[in-house]
Tab-separated table of C-alpha atoms in Angstrom:
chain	number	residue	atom	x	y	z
K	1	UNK	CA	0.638	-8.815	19.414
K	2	UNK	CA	0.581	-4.980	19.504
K	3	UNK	CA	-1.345	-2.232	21.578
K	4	UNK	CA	-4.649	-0.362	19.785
K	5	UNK	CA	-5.258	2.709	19.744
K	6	UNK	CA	-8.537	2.263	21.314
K	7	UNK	CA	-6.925	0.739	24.209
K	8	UNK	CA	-5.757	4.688	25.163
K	9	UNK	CA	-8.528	7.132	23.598
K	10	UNK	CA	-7.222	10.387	23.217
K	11	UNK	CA	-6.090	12.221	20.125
K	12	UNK	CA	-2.562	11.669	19.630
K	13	UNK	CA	-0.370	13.057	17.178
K	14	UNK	CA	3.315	13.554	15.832
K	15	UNK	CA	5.642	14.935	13.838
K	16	UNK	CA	8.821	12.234	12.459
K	17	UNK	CA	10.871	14.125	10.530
K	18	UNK	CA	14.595	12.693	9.562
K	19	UNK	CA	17.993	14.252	10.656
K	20	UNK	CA	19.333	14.760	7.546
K	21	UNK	CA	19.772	18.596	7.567
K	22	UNK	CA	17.921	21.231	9.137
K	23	UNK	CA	14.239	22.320	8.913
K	24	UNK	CA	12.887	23.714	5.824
K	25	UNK	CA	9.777	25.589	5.000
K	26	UNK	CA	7.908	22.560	4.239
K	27	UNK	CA	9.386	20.660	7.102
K	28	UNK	CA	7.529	23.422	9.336
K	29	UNK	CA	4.423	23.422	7.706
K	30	UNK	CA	3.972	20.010	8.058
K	31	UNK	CA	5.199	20.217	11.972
K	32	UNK	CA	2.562	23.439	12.105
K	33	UNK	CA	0.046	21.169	10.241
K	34	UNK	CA	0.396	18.351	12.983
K	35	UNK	CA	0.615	20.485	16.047
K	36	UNK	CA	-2.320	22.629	15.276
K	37	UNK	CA	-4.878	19.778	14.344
K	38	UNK	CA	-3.219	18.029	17.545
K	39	UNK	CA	-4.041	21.111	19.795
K	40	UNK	CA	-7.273	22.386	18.471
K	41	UNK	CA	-8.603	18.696	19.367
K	42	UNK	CA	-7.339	19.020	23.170
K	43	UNK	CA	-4.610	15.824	21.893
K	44	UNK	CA	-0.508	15.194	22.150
K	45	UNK	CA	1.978	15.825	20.246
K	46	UNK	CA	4.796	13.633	19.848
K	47	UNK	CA	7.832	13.758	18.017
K	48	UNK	CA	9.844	11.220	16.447
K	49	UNK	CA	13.253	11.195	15.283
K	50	UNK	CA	13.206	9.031	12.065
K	51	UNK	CA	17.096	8.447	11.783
K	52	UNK	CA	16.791	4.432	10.613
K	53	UNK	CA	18.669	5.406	6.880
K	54	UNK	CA	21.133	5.743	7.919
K	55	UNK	CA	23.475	6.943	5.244
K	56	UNK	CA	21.440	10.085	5.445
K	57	UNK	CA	21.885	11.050	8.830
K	58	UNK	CA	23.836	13.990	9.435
K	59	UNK	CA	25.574	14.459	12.360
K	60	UNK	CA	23.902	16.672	15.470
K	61	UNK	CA	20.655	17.925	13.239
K	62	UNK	CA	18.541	15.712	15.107
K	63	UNK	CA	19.544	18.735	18.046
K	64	UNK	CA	19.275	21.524	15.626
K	65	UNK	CA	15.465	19.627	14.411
K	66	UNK	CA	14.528	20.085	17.913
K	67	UNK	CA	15.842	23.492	19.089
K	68	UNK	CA	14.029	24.273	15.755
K	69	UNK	CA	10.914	23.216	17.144
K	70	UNK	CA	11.254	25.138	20.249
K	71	UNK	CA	11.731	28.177	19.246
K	72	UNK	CA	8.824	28.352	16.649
K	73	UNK	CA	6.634	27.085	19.790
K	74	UNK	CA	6.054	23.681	19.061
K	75	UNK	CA	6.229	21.682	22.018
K	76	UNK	CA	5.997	18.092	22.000
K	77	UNK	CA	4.579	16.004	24.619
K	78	UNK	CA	6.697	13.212	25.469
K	79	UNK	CA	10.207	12.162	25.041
K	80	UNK	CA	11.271	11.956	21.613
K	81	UNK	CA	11.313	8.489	20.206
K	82	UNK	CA	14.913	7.868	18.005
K	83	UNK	CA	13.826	4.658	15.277
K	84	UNK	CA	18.111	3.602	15.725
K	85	UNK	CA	17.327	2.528	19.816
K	86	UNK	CA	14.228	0.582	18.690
K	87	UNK	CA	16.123	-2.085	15.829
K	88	UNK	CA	15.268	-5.534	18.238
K	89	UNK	CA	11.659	-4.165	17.888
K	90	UNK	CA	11.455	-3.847	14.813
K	91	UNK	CA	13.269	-7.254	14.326
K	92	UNK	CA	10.712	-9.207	16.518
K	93	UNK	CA	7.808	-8.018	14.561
K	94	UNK	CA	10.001	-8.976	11.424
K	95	UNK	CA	10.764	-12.340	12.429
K	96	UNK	CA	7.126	-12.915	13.317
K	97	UNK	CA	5.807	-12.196	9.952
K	98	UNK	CA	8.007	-13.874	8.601
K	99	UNK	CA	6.916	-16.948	11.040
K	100	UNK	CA	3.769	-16.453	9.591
K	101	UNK	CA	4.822	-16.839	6.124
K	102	UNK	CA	4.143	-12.959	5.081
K	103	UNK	CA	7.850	-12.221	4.307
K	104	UNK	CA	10.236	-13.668	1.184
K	105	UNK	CA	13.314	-12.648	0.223
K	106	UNK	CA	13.715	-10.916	-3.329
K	107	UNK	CA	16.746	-10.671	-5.550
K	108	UNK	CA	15.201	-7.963	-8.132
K	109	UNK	CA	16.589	-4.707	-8.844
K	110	UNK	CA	15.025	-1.452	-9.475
K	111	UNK	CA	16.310	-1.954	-12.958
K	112	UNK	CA	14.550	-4.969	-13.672
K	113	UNK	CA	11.707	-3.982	-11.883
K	114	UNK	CA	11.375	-0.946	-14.576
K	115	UNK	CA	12.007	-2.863	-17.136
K	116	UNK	CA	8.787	-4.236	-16.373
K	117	UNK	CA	6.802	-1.649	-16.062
K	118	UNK	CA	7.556	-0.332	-12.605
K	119	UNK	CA	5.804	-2.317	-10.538
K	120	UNK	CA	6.793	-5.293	-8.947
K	121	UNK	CA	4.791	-8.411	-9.810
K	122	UNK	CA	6.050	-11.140	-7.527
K	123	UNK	CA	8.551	-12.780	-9.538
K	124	UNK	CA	10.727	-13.875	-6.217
K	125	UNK	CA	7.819	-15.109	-4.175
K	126	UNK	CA	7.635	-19.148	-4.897
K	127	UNK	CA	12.088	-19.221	-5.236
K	128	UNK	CA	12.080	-19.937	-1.700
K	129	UNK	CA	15.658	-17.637	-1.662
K	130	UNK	CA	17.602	-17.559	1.639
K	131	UNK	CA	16.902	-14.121	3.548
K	132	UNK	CA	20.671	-13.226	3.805
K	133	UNK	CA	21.987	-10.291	1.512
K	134	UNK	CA	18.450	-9.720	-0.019
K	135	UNK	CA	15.605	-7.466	0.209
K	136	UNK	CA	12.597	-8.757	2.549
K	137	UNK	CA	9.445	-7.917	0.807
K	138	UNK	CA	6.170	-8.793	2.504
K	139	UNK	CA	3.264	-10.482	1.093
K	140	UNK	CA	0.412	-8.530	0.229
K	141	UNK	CA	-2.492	-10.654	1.036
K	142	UNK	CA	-5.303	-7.965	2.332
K	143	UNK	CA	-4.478	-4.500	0.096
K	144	UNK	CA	-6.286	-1.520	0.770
K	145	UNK	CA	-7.154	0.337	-2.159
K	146	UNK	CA	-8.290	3.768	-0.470
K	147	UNK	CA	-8.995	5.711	2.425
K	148	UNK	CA	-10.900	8.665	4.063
K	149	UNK	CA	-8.438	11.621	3.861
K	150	UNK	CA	-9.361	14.604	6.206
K	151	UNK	CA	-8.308	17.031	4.443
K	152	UNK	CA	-8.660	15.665	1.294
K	153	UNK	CA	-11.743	13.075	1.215
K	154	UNK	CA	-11.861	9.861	-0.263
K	155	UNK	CA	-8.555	8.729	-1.815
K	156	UNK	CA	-8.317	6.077	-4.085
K	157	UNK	CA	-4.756	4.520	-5.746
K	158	UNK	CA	-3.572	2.051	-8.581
K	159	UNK	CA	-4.423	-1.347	-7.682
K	160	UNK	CA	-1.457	-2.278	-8.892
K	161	UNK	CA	0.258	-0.031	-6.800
K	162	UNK	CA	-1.989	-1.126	-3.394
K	163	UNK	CA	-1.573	-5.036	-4.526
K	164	UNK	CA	2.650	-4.926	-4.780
K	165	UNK	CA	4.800	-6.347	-2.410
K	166	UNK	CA	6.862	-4.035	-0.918
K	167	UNK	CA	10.275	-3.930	0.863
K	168	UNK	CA	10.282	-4.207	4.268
K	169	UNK	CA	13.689	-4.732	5.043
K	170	UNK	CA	17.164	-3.906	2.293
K	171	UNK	CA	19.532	-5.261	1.006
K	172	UNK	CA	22.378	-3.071	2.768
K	173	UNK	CA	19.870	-4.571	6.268
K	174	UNK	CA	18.719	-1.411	6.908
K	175	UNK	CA	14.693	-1.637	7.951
K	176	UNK	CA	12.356	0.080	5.169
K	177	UNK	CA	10.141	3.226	6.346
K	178	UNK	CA	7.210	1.162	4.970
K	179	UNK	CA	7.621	-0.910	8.073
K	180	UNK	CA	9.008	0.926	11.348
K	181	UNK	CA	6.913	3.867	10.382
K	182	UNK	CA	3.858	1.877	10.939
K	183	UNK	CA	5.111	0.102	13.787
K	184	UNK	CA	6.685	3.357	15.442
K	185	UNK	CA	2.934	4.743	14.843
K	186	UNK	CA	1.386	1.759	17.025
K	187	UNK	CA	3.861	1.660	19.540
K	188	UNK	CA	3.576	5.549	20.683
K	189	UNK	CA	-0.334	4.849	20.086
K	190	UNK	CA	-0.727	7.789	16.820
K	191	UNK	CA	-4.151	8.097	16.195
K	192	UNK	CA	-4.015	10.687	14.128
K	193	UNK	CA	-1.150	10.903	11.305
K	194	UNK	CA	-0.527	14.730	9.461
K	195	UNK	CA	1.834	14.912	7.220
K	196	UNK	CA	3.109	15.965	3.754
K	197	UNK	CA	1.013	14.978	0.395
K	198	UNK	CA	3.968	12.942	-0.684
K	199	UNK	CA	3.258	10.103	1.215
K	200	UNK	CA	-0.673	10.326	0.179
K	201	UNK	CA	-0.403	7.227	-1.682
K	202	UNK	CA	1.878	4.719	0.596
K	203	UNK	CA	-1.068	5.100	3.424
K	204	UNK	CA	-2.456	2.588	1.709
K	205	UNK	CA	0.622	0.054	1.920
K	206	UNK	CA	0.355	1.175	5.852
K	207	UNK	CA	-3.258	0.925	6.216
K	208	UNK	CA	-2.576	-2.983	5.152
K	209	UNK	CA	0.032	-3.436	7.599
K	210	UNK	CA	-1.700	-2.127	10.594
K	211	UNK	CA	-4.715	-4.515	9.869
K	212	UNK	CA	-2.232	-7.496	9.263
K	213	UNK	CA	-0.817	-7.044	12.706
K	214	UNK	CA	-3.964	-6.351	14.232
K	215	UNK	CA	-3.602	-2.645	15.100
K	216	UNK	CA	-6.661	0.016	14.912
K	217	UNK	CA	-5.358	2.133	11.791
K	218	UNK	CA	-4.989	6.040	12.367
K	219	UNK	CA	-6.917	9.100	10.585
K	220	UNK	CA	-4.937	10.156	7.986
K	221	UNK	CA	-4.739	13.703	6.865
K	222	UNK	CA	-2.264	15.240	3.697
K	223	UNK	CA	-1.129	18.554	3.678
K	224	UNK	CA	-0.443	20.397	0.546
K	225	UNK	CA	3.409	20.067	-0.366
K	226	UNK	CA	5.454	23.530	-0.795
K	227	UNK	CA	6.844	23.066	-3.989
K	228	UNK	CA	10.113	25.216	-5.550
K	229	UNK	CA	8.030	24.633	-8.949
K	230	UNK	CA	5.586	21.709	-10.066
K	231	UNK	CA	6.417	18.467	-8.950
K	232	UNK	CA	9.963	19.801	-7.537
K	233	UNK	CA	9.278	19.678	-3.908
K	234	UNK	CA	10.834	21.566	-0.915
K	235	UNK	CA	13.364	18.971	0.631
K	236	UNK	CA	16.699	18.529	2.099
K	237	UNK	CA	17.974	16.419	-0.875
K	238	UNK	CA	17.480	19.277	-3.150
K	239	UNK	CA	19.085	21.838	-0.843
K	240	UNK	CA	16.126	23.801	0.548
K	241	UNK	CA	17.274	26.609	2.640
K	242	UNK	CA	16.962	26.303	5.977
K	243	UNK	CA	14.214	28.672	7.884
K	244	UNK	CA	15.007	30.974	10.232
K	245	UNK	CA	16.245	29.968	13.902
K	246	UNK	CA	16.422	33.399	15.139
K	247	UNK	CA	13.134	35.741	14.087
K	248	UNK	CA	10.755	32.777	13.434
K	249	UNK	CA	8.013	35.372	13.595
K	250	UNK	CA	7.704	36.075	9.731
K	251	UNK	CA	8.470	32.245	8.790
K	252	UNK	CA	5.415	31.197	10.805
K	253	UNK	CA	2.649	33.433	9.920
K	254	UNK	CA	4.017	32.739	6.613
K	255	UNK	CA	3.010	29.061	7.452
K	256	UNK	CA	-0.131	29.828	8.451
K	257	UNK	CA	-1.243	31.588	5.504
K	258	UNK	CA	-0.020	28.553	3.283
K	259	UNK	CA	-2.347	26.334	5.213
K	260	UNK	CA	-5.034	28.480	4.542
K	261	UNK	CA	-5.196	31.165	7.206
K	262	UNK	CA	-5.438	34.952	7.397
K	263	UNK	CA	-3.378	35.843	10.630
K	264	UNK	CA	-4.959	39.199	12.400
K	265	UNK	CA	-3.099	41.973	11.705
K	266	UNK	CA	-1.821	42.243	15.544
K	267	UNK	CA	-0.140	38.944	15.400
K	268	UNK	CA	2.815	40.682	12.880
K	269	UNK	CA	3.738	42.076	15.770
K	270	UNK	CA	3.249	39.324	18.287
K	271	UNK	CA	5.078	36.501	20.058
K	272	UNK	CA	5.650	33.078	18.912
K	273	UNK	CA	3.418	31.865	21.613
K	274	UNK	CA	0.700	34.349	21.222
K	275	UNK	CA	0.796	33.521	17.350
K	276	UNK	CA	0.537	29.662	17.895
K	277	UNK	CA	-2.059	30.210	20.762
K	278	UNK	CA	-4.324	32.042	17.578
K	279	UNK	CA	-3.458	29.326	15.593
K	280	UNK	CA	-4.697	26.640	17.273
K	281	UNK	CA	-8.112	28.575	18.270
K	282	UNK	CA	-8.605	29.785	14.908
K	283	UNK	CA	-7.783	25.816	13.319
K	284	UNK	CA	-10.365	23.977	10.991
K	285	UNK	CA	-9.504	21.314	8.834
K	286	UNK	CA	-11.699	22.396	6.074
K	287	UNK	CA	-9.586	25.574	5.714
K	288	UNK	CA	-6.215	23.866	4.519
K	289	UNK	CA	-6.303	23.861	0.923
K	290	UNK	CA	-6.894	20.603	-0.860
K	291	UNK	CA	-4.192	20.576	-3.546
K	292	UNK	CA	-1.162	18.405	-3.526
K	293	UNK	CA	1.297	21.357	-4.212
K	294	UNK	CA	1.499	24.812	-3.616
K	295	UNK	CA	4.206	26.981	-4.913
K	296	UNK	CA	6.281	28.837	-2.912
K	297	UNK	CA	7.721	32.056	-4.305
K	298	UNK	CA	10.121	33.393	-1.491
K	299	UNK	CA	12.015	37.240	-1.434
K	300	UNK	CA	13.963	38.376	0.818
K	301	UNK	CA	11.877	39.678	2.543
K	302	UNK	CA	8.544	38.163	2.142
K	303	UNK	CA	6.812	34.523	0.918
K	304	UNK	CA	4.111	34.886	-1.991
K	305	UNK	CA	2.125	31.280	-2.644
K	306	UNK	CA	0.792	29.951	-5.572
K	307	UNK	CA	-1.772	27.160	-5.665
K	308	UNK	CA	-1.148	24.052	-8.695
């Protein structure tokens, strides 16, 4: 039904972040995290606009995402691939599961669900409901229950949480990341997926999906999260500051050295180019740290990091 990976070979990367505000710091250390692993492995980098909730899009920061990008020197490869031109796709590969008996429809809420412990445990699955004006969940018949992280190692999650059945489409109709991430990953042929430790756990759901639909599932690497404090991560919804468009200098050596590197002293005084051509020489997985969150103390004039 869909393309493998193997079908194409070479490393291929990307970087999906959603236009709901401008970059952050932790935006742009997981678009440094991506690129660099991308480069130093002679791979492309893609980038994806992930705009399909939306209720959080904000108007024109999909451009501001991208000019962003450019002038921190991080170049994607191909034309950027928007998840609102690609809702019939999505749709097919719905409608097929659902041919195939994977999908139900589900009239739980997230208060019920809690009520029972957080998890969801299949209550909707034999009521045979109509699909109209409920949530789509999809059947989890093959879960995964953990995976080679390569930064991280092995990672291993709840059962409960790798055997749930998870929405795949809303209740509003909008299409759930759970789904069109995975199939936005097949169809621009990702073989290698670095991102932020918050979705560390969910690669399982995906790892499920991409061997239900007969895909060749990525490498999957986590970067450590910049974190305001513990468990309070850097993010548009809590009003991160953006970084800055203008001298991106600072910002990105200050990137670096949250990944794990010690920029030469010449590169303070170097061009973005120069300091993302060092990057990508001096790149080694085994360098990023391994932690989930790292604190980010920021001045005004400087960025201080400490590890949780």
């Amino acid at each position: 039904m869909l393309a493998n990976i193997s079908d194409f070979g070479a490393y291929r990367g990307r970087f999906a972040p959603s236009p709901s505000g401008p970059l952050h710091f932790g935006s742009l250390v997981a678009a440094l995290g991506s690129y660099l692993d991308a480069k130093a492995h002679n791979g492309s980098w893609l980038v994806r606009i992930e705009d399909i909730d939306t209720p959080r899009v904000v108007s024109g920061s999909d451009t501001l995402i991208l000019k962003t990008l450019e002038n921190y020197g991080l170049y994607w490869d191909e034309s950027v691939r928007y998840q609102s031109e690609c809702l019939d796709h999505y749709q097919t590969v719905l409608n097929t599961l659902a041919d195939a008996n994977h999908v139900y429809a589900c009239k739980c809420t997230r208060k019920e669900i809690k009520q029972h412990g957080g998890f969801y445990t299949g209550h909707c699955r034999a009521l045979n409901l109509a699909f109209e004006q409920q949530a789509l969940r999809l059947k989890q018949s093959n879960p995964s229950y953990q995976f080679n992280d390569l930064f991280k190692g092995t990672i291993s999650v709840d059962s409960k949480f790798a055997e749930e059945d998870y929405i795949i489409k809303r209740r509003d109709g909008l299409f759930a990341y759970q789904l069109v991430v995975v199939l936005d990953d097949i169809a621009q042929q990702i073989s290698h997926i670095v991102r932020g430790a918050d979705l560390l756990f969910p690669t399982v759901r995906q790892i499920s999906l991409y061997k239900l639909l007969g895909a060749d599932v990525p490498q999957f690497g986590h970067l450590p999260l910049a974190v305001a404090e513990p468990g309070f991560k850097l993010s548009k919804q809590n009003y991160a500051a953006a970084i800055d468009m203008n001298n991106p200098q600072k910002t990105l050596l200050a990137g670096l050295n949250f990944l794990g590197y010690s920029p030469e002293k010449q590169l303070y005084n170097a061009t973005v180019d120069d300091i993302i051509n060092w990057a990508v020489s001096a790149w080694r997985r085994e360098i990023v740290p391994a932690n989930d969150e790292i604190q980010l103390i920021q001045n005004e004039n400087s960025f201080t990091f400490r590890a949780l």
